[in-house]
Amino acid sequence: MEQSAIISVRNLTKTFGDFIAVNNISFEVAKGEIFGFLGANGAGKTTAMKMLIGISKPSSGQASVAGFDVSHESEMVKKNIGYMSQKFSLYDDLTIKENITFFGGIYGLSRKQIKEKTALLVQELELEEVINQLVSALPLGWKQKLAFSVALLHEPKIIFLDEPTGGVDPITRRQFWEMIYAQAHKGTTIFVTTHYMDEAEYCDRVSIMVEGKIEALDSPKNLKKHFKVDSMNEVFLKLARNIE
Ligand SMILES: Nc1ncnc2c1ncn2[C@@H]1O[C@H](COP(=O)(O)OP(=O)(O)O)[C@@H](O)[C@H]1O
Ligand SMILES: [Mg+2]
């Protein structure tokens, strides 16, 4: 294994009855990398991610995340990672402040730390005027940015983002990616799924999953060179055509 790998996956497989949702995938993610986990709807991205965050047992194969085995040390995996699910993950009927306090508590932060984090987030996300409003009142893009920040409250080594920009307008998507960059710059490893191929361009490396298998894995630059095309969208189309 590469010394700097913070995620290491070997022959990971998940079956539901006869159906193979994740089919023998292997890859490594380096510390501090922005790793894009791409694939169409139903490709198996969420199923793979659930095994990596220690909430779903692999049918076979292994994975280690932040130095811990996902099958046998899932509690330690969870302590070291942040996770933002595909569905919006904050409580709509709590205020922004209450959400931060609640999740800070779950992540084991002290009252003092929660106060400091809240002040920081108010500043960074410009929440002064809305901090005591219900989360349900916020526009979706703002909610997503807040959910991202909340998933980072305990300063995890790795953050797993499952389609964080789904349904969000292009400008907010761009802003969301700026937050991702800033976090990666601080040394946090980013594992992000998306089915927007343009977002692949923002990743250090991407894997492309088709029907449970990883069919390509490299930097966007190398993938475009390999497939002799100008955009990741074309890479994806060419790849899909080759597999048919
Ligand atoms: N708990 C489950 N039981 C049966 N099939 C499942 C389950 N979870 C996911 N699947 C199936 O596995 C495939 C991959 O799903 P998923 O990982 O959610 O894909 P993606 O996140 O890439 O859209 C889909 O065909 C889905 O219906
Ligand atoms: Mg999914």
Tab-separated table of C-alpha atoms and ligand atoms in Angstrom:
chain	number	residue	atom	x	y	z
A	1	MET	CA	0.000	0.000	0.000
A	2	GLU	CA	1.145	3.529	-0.741
A	3	GLN	CA	2.422	5.203	2.419
A	4	SER	CA	0.200	8.236	2.027
A	5	ALA	CA	-3.037	6.349	1.242
A	6	ILE	CA	-5.751	7.369	3.699
A	7	ILE	CA	-8.383	5.218	1.986
A	8	SER	CA	-7.421	1.811	0.688
A	9	VAL	CA	-9.977	-0.450	-0.989
A	10	ARG	CA	-9.326	-4.042	-2.069
A	11	ASN	CA	-11.808	-6.130	-4.046
A	12	LEU	CA	-14.755	-4.573	-2.265
A	13	THR	CA	-18.083	-6.139	-3.197
A	14	LYS	CA	-21.692	-5.731	-2.084
A	15	THR	CA	-24.485	-8.008	-3.175
A	16	PHE	CA	-28.224	-7.796	-2.486
A	17	GLY	CA	-29.450	-11.336	-3.136
A	18	ASP	CA	-28.304	-12.190	-6.668
A	19	PHE	CA	-27.736	-8.538	-7.572
A	20	ILE	CA	-24.154	-7.242	-7.455
A	21	ALA	CA	-24.411	-3.550	-6.579
A	22	VAL	CA	-20.650	-3.030	-6.064
A	23	ASN	CA	-18.486	-5.411	-8.053
A	24	ASN	CA	-14.936	-6.052	-6.875
A	25	ILE	CA	-13.641	-2.466	-6.717
A	26	SER	CA	-10.070	-1.565	-5.721
A	27	PHE	CA	-8.437	1.855	-5.382
A	28	GLU	CA	-6.514	4.121	-3.047
A	29	VAL	CA	-7.014	7.747	-2.093
A	30	ALA	CA	-4.048	9.841	-0.944
A	31	LYS	CA	-4.180	12.140	2.061
A	32	GLY	CA	-5.427	15.603	1.082
A	33	GLU	CA	-6.714	14.475	-2.292
A	34	ILE	CA	-10.055	15.516	-3.816
A	35	PHE	CA	-11.276	12.190	-5.101
A	36	GLY	CA	-14.337	12.210	-7.354
A	37	PHE	CA	-16.470	9.096	-7.322
A	38	LEU	CA	-18.477	9.351	-10.517
A	39	GLY	CA	-21.210	7.318	-12.067
A	40	ALA	CA	-24.757	7.481	-13.394
A	41	ASN	CA	-27.747	6.977	-11.111
A	42	GLY	CA	-27.792	3.398	-9.830
A	43	ALA	CA	-24.086	2.791	-10.591
A	44	GLY	CA	-23.394	1.826	-6.976
A	45	LYS	CA	-21.803	5.000	-5.587
A	46	THR	CA	-23.896	5.308	-2.423
A	47	THR	CA	-23.663	1.573	-1.739
A	48	ALA	CA	-19.851	1.757	-1.948
A	49	MET	CA	-19.744	4.872	0.214
A	50	LYS	CA	-21.885	3.241	2.902
A	51	MET	CA	-19.302	0.468	3.217
A	52	LEU	CA	-16.486	3.029	3.451
A	53	ILE	CA	-18.162	4.959	6.276
A	54	GLY	CA	-18.686	1.761	8.256
A	55	ILE	CA	-22.478	1.502	8.178
A	56	SER	CA	-22.842	-1.357	5.680
A	57	LYS	CA	-20.867	-4.598	5.875
A	58	PRO	CA	-19.029	-5.617	2.687
A	59	SER	CA	-20.141	-8.929	1.171
A	60	SER	CA	-16.466	-9.538	0.416
A	61	GLY	CA	-13.205	-7.634	0.126
A	62	GLN	CA	-11.604	-5.099	2.466
A	63	ALA	CA	-11.306	-1.390	2.942
A	64	SER	CA	-9.354	0.708	5.387
A	65	VAL	CA	-10.325	4.304	6.064
A	66	ALA	CA	-8.117	6.652	8.130
A	67	GLY	CA	-6.124	3.565	9.177
A	68	PHE	CA	-9.117	1.528	10.379
A	69	ASP	CA	-10.767	-1.515	8.884
A	70	VAL	CA	-14.342	-0.732	7.841
A	71	SER	CA	-15.627	-4.198	8.795
A	72	HIS	CA	-13.980	-4.623	12.187
A	73	GLU	CA	-13.243	-1.089	13.394
A	74	SER	CA	-16.269	0.775	12.107
A	75	GLU	CA	-16.636	2.846	15.313
A	76	MET	CA	-13.125	4.245	14.856
A	77	VAL	CA	-13.848	4.879	11.190
A	78	LYS	CA	-16.903	6.939	12.133
A	79	LYS	CA	-14.936	9.032	14.671
A	80	ASN	CA	-12.439	10.022	11.997
A	81	ILE	CA	-14.735	10.951	9.163
A	82	GLY	CA	-17.466	13.406	8.311
A	83	TYR	CA	-20.419	12.458	6.166
A	84	MET	CA	-22.986	14.416	4.234
A	85	SER	CA	-25.730	12.223	2.866
A	86	GLN	CA	-27.490	12.534	-0.460
A	87	LYS	CA	-30.649	13.682	1.276
A	88	PHE	CA	-30.406	16.932	3.190
A	89	SER	CA	-28.994	16.061	6.600
A	90	LEU	CA	-29.917	18.849	9.046
A	91	TYR	CA	-33.126	19.246	11.058
A	92	ASP	CA	-35.582	21.509	9.271
A	93	ASP	CA	-37.505	22.291	12.447
A	94	LEU	CA	-34.489	23.405	14.464
A	95	THR	CA	-32.870	26.799	14.034
A	96	ILE	CA	-29.423	27.053	12.489
A	97	LYS	CA	-27.919	27.646	15.908
A	98	GLU	CA	-29.776	24.671	17.381
A	99	ASN	CA	-28.568	22.405	14.557
A	100	ILE	CA	-24.947	23.414	15.154
A	101	THR	CA	-25.330	22.885	18.911
A	102	PHE	CA	-27.071	19.540	18.447
A	103	PHE	CA	-24.558	18.081	15.973
A	104	GLY	CA	-21.617	19.555	17.888
A	105	GLY	CA	-22.887	17.619	20.916
A	106	ILE	CA	-23.203	14.395	18.930
A	107	TYR	CA	-19.637	14.820	17.691
A	108	GLY	CA	-18.432	15.210	21.276
A	109	LEU	CA	-17.511	18.914	21.227
A	110	SER	CA	-17.444	20.839	24.526
A	111	ARG	CA	-19.794	23.799	25.073
A	112	LYS	CA	-16.877	26.149	24.622
A	113	GLN	CA	-15.889	24.493	21.336
A	114	ILE	CA	-19.490	24.640	20.108
A	115	LYS	CA	-19.607	28.356	20.912
A	116	GLU	CA	-16.365	28.980	19.062
A	117	LYS	CA	-17.447	26.905	16.052
A	118	THR	CA	-20.790	28.680	15.922
A	119	ALA	CA	-19.081	32.085	15.892
A	120	LEU	CA	-16.748	30.908	13.136
A	121	LEU	CA	-19.584	29.596	10.986
A	122	VAL	CA	-21.649	32.758	11.467
A	123	GLN	CA	-18.691	34.674	10.108
A	124	GLU	CA	-17.757	32.312	7.274
A	125	LEU	CA	-21.277	31.675	6.008
A	126	GLU	CA	-22.593	35.153	6.826
A	127	LEU	CA	-25.310	33.822	9.092
A	128	GLU	CA	-25.704	36.865	11.404
A	129	GLU	CA	-29.250	37.605	10.364
A	130	VAL	CA	-30.520	34.028	10.076
A	131	ILE	CA	-28.796	32.194	12.918
A	132	ASN	CA	-32.029	31.995	14.941
A	133	GLN	CA	-34.236	31.095	11.990
A	134	LEU	CA	-35.483	27.610	11.249
A	135	VAL	CA	-33.333	25.754	8.749
A	136	SER	CA	-36.476	25.135	6.682
A	137	ALA	CA	-36.484	28.863	5.839
A	138	LEU	CA	-33.075	28.756	4.139
A	139	PRO	CA	-32.604	28.384	0.373
A	140	LEU	CA	-31.342	24.903	-0.613
A	141	GLY	CA	-27.864	26.067	-1.596
A	142	TRP	CA	-27.348	27.722	1.773
A	143	LYS	CA	-28.627	24.623	3.552
A	144	GLN	CA	-26.109	22.486	1.660
A	145	LYS	CA	-23.243	24.792	2.626
A	146	LEU	CA	-24.375	24.686	6.238
A	147	ALA	CA	-24.687	20.881	6.161
A	148	PHE	CA	-21.155	20.687	4.792
A	149	SER	CA	-19.822	22.873	7.610
A	150	VAL	CA	-21.742	20.887	10.220
A	151	ALA	CA	-20.267	17.617	8.877
A	152	LEU	CA	-16.840	19.178	9.528
A	153	LEU	CA	-17.526	20.351	13.104
A	154	HIS	CA	-15.360	17.619	14.657
A	155	GLU	CA	-12.505	18.306	12.209
A	156	PRO	CA	-12.480	14.865	10.592
A	157	LYS	CA	-9.529	13.659	8.498
A	158	ILE	CA	-11.795	12.686	5.624
A	159	ILE	CA	-15.153	13.983	4.509
A	160	PHE	CA	-17.519	11.865	2.447
A	161	LEU	CA	-19.968	13.884	0.366
A	162	ASP	CA	-22.741	12.028	-1.428
A	163	GLU	CA	-23.966	14.177	-4.322
A	164	PRO	CA	-23.663	17.369	-2.262
A	165	THR	CA	-24.722	19.613	-5.123
A	166	GLY	CA	-27.729	17.623	-6.319
A	167	GLY	CA	-30.535	19.980	-7.336
A	168	VAL	CA	-28.516	23.109	-6.572
A	169	ASP	CA	-28.168	25.991	-9.070
A	170	PRO	CA	-24.844	26.406	-10.967
A	171	ILE	CA	-23.682	29.473	-9.029
A	172	THR	CA	-24.220	27.804	-5.676
A	173	ARG	CA	-22.548	24.658	-7.009
A	174	ARG	CA	-19.497	26.732	-7.876
A	175	GLN	CA	-19.490	28.274	-4.378
A	176	PHE	CA	-19.866	24.841	-2.851
A	177	TRP	CA	-16.805	23.650	-4.758
A	178	GLU	CA	-14.862	26.661	-3.470
A	179	MET	CA	-15.664	25.458	0.058
A	180	ILE	CA	-14.449	21.983	-0.901
A	181	TYR	CA	-11.171	23.431	-2.222
A	182	ALA	CA	-10.649	25.502	0.910
A	183	GLN	CA	-11.183	22.430	3.076
A	184	ALA	CA	-8.824	20.286	0.973
A	185	HIS	CA	-6.254	23.066	1.294
A	186	LYS	CA	-6.408	22.604	5.078
A	187	GLY	CA	-5.415	18.947	4.555
A	188	THR	CA	-8.825	17.274	4.724
A	189	THR	CA	-9.272	14.435	2.254
A	190	ILE	CA	-12.406	14.815	0.149
A	191	PHE	CA	-14.330	11.825	-1.208
A	192	VAL	CA	-17.181	13.167	-3.300
A	193	THR	CA	-19.763	11.443	-5.470
A	194	THR	CA	-21.483	13.248	-8.285
A	195	HIS	CA	-23.224	12.551	-11.525
A	196	TYR	CA	-22.389	16.035	-12.854
A	197	MET	CA	-19.488	15.377	-15.184
A	198	ASP	CA	-18.385	19.036	-15.203
A	199	GLU	CA	-17.657	18.723	-11.473
A	200	ALA	CA	-15.210	15.951	-12.279
A	201	GLU	CA	-12.927	18.616	-13.711
A	202	TYR	CA	-12.482	20.054	-10.200
A	203	CYS	CA	-11.154	16.767	-8.729
A	204	ASP	CA	-7.513	15.679	-8.445
A	205	ARG	CA	-8.510	12.192	-9.602
A	206	VAL	CA	-11.788	10.580	-10.514
A	207	SER	CA	-13.059	7.059	-10.752
A	208	ILE	CA	-15.938	6.297	-13.082
A	209	MET	CA	-18.292	3.564	-11.983
A	210	VAL	CA	-20.571	1.735	-14.379
A	211	GLU	CA	-22.954	-0.933	-13.104
A	212	GLY	CA	-20.961	-1.622	-9.949
A	213	LYS	CA	-17.512	-1.697	-11.557
A	214	ILE	CA	-14.828	0.979	-11.719
A	215	GLU	CA	-14.192	1.320	-15.437
A	216	ALA	CA	-11.703	4.198	-15.355
A	217	LEU	CA	-9.577	5.925	-12.738
A	218	ASP	CA	-7.124	8.749	-13.286
A	219	SER	CA	-6.754	12.527	-13.219
A	220	PRO	CA	-9.261	14.391	-15.441
A	221	LYS	CA	-6.327	15.517	-17.589
A	222	ASN	CA	-5.079	11.969	-18.198
A	223	LEU	CA	-8.574	10.631	-18.831
A	224	LYS	CA	-9.251	13.293	-21.458
A	225	LYS	CA	-5.891	12.527	-23.078
A	226	HIS	CA	-6.548	8.795	-23.026
A	227	PHE	CA	-9.979	9.133	-24.628
A	228	LYS	CA	-8.793	11.946	-26.924
A	229	VAL	CA	-11.574	14.328	-25.915
A	230	ASP	CA	-11.869	17.816	-24.378
A	231	SER	CA	-14.312	17.328	-21.529
A	232	MET	CA	-15.124	14.826	-18.812
A	233	ASN	CA	-18.635	14.611	-20.206
A	234	GLU	CA	-17.191	13.216	-23.447
A	235	VAL	CA	-14.969	10.846	-21.463
A	236	PHE	CA	-18.058	9.487	-19.787
A	237	LEU	CA	-19.959	9.109	-23.062
A	238	LYS	CA	-17.052	7.384	-24.794
A	239	LEU	CA	-16.561	5.059	-21.860
A	240	ALA	CA	-20.230	4.126	-21.793
A	241	ARG	CA	-20.138	3.435	-25.561
A	242	ASN	CA	-17.029	1.250	-25.256
A	243	ILE	CA	-18.670	-0.877	-22.591
A	244	GLU	CA	-21.909	-1.461	-24.474
B	1	LIG	N1	-30.601	-2.010	0.282
B	1	LIG	C1	-30.696	-2.349	-1.005
B	1	LIG	N2	-31.337	-3.470	-1.397
B	1	LIG	C2	-31.410	-3.829	-2.701
B	1	LIG	N3	-30.869	-3.122	-3.700
B	1	LIG	C3	-30.212	-1.997	-3.386
B	1	LIG	C4	-30.087	-1.548	-2.022
B	1	LIG	N4	-29.382	-0.396	-2.020
B	1	LIG	C5	-29.082	-0.126	-3.311
B	1	LIG	N5	-29.571	-1.085	-4.122
B	1	LIG	C6	-29.430	-1.128	-5.590
B	1	LIG	O1	-28.063	-1.056	-5.910
B	1	LIG	C7	-27.858	-0.270	-7.089
B	1	LIG	C8	-26.887	0.845	-6.785
B	1	LIG	O2	-27.562	1.804	-5.977
B	1	LIG	P1	-26.815	3.073	-5.373
B	1	LIG	O3	-25.572	2.641	-4.683
B	1	LIG	O4	-27.788	3.832	-4.573
B	1	LIG	O5	-26.426	3.847	-6.715
B	1	LIG	P2	-25.948	5.378	-6.912
B	1	LIG	O6	-25.668	5.956	-5.579
B	1	LIG	O7	-24.747	5.287	-7.792
B	1	LIG	O8	-27.090	6.066	-7.616
B	1	LIG	C9	-29.223	0.183	-7.538
B	1	LIG	O9	-29.679	-0.689	-8.546
B	1	LIG	C10	-30.053	0.078	-6.285
B	1	LIG	O10	-31.402	-0.168	-6.603
B	2	MG	MG	-26.443	7.608	-4.621
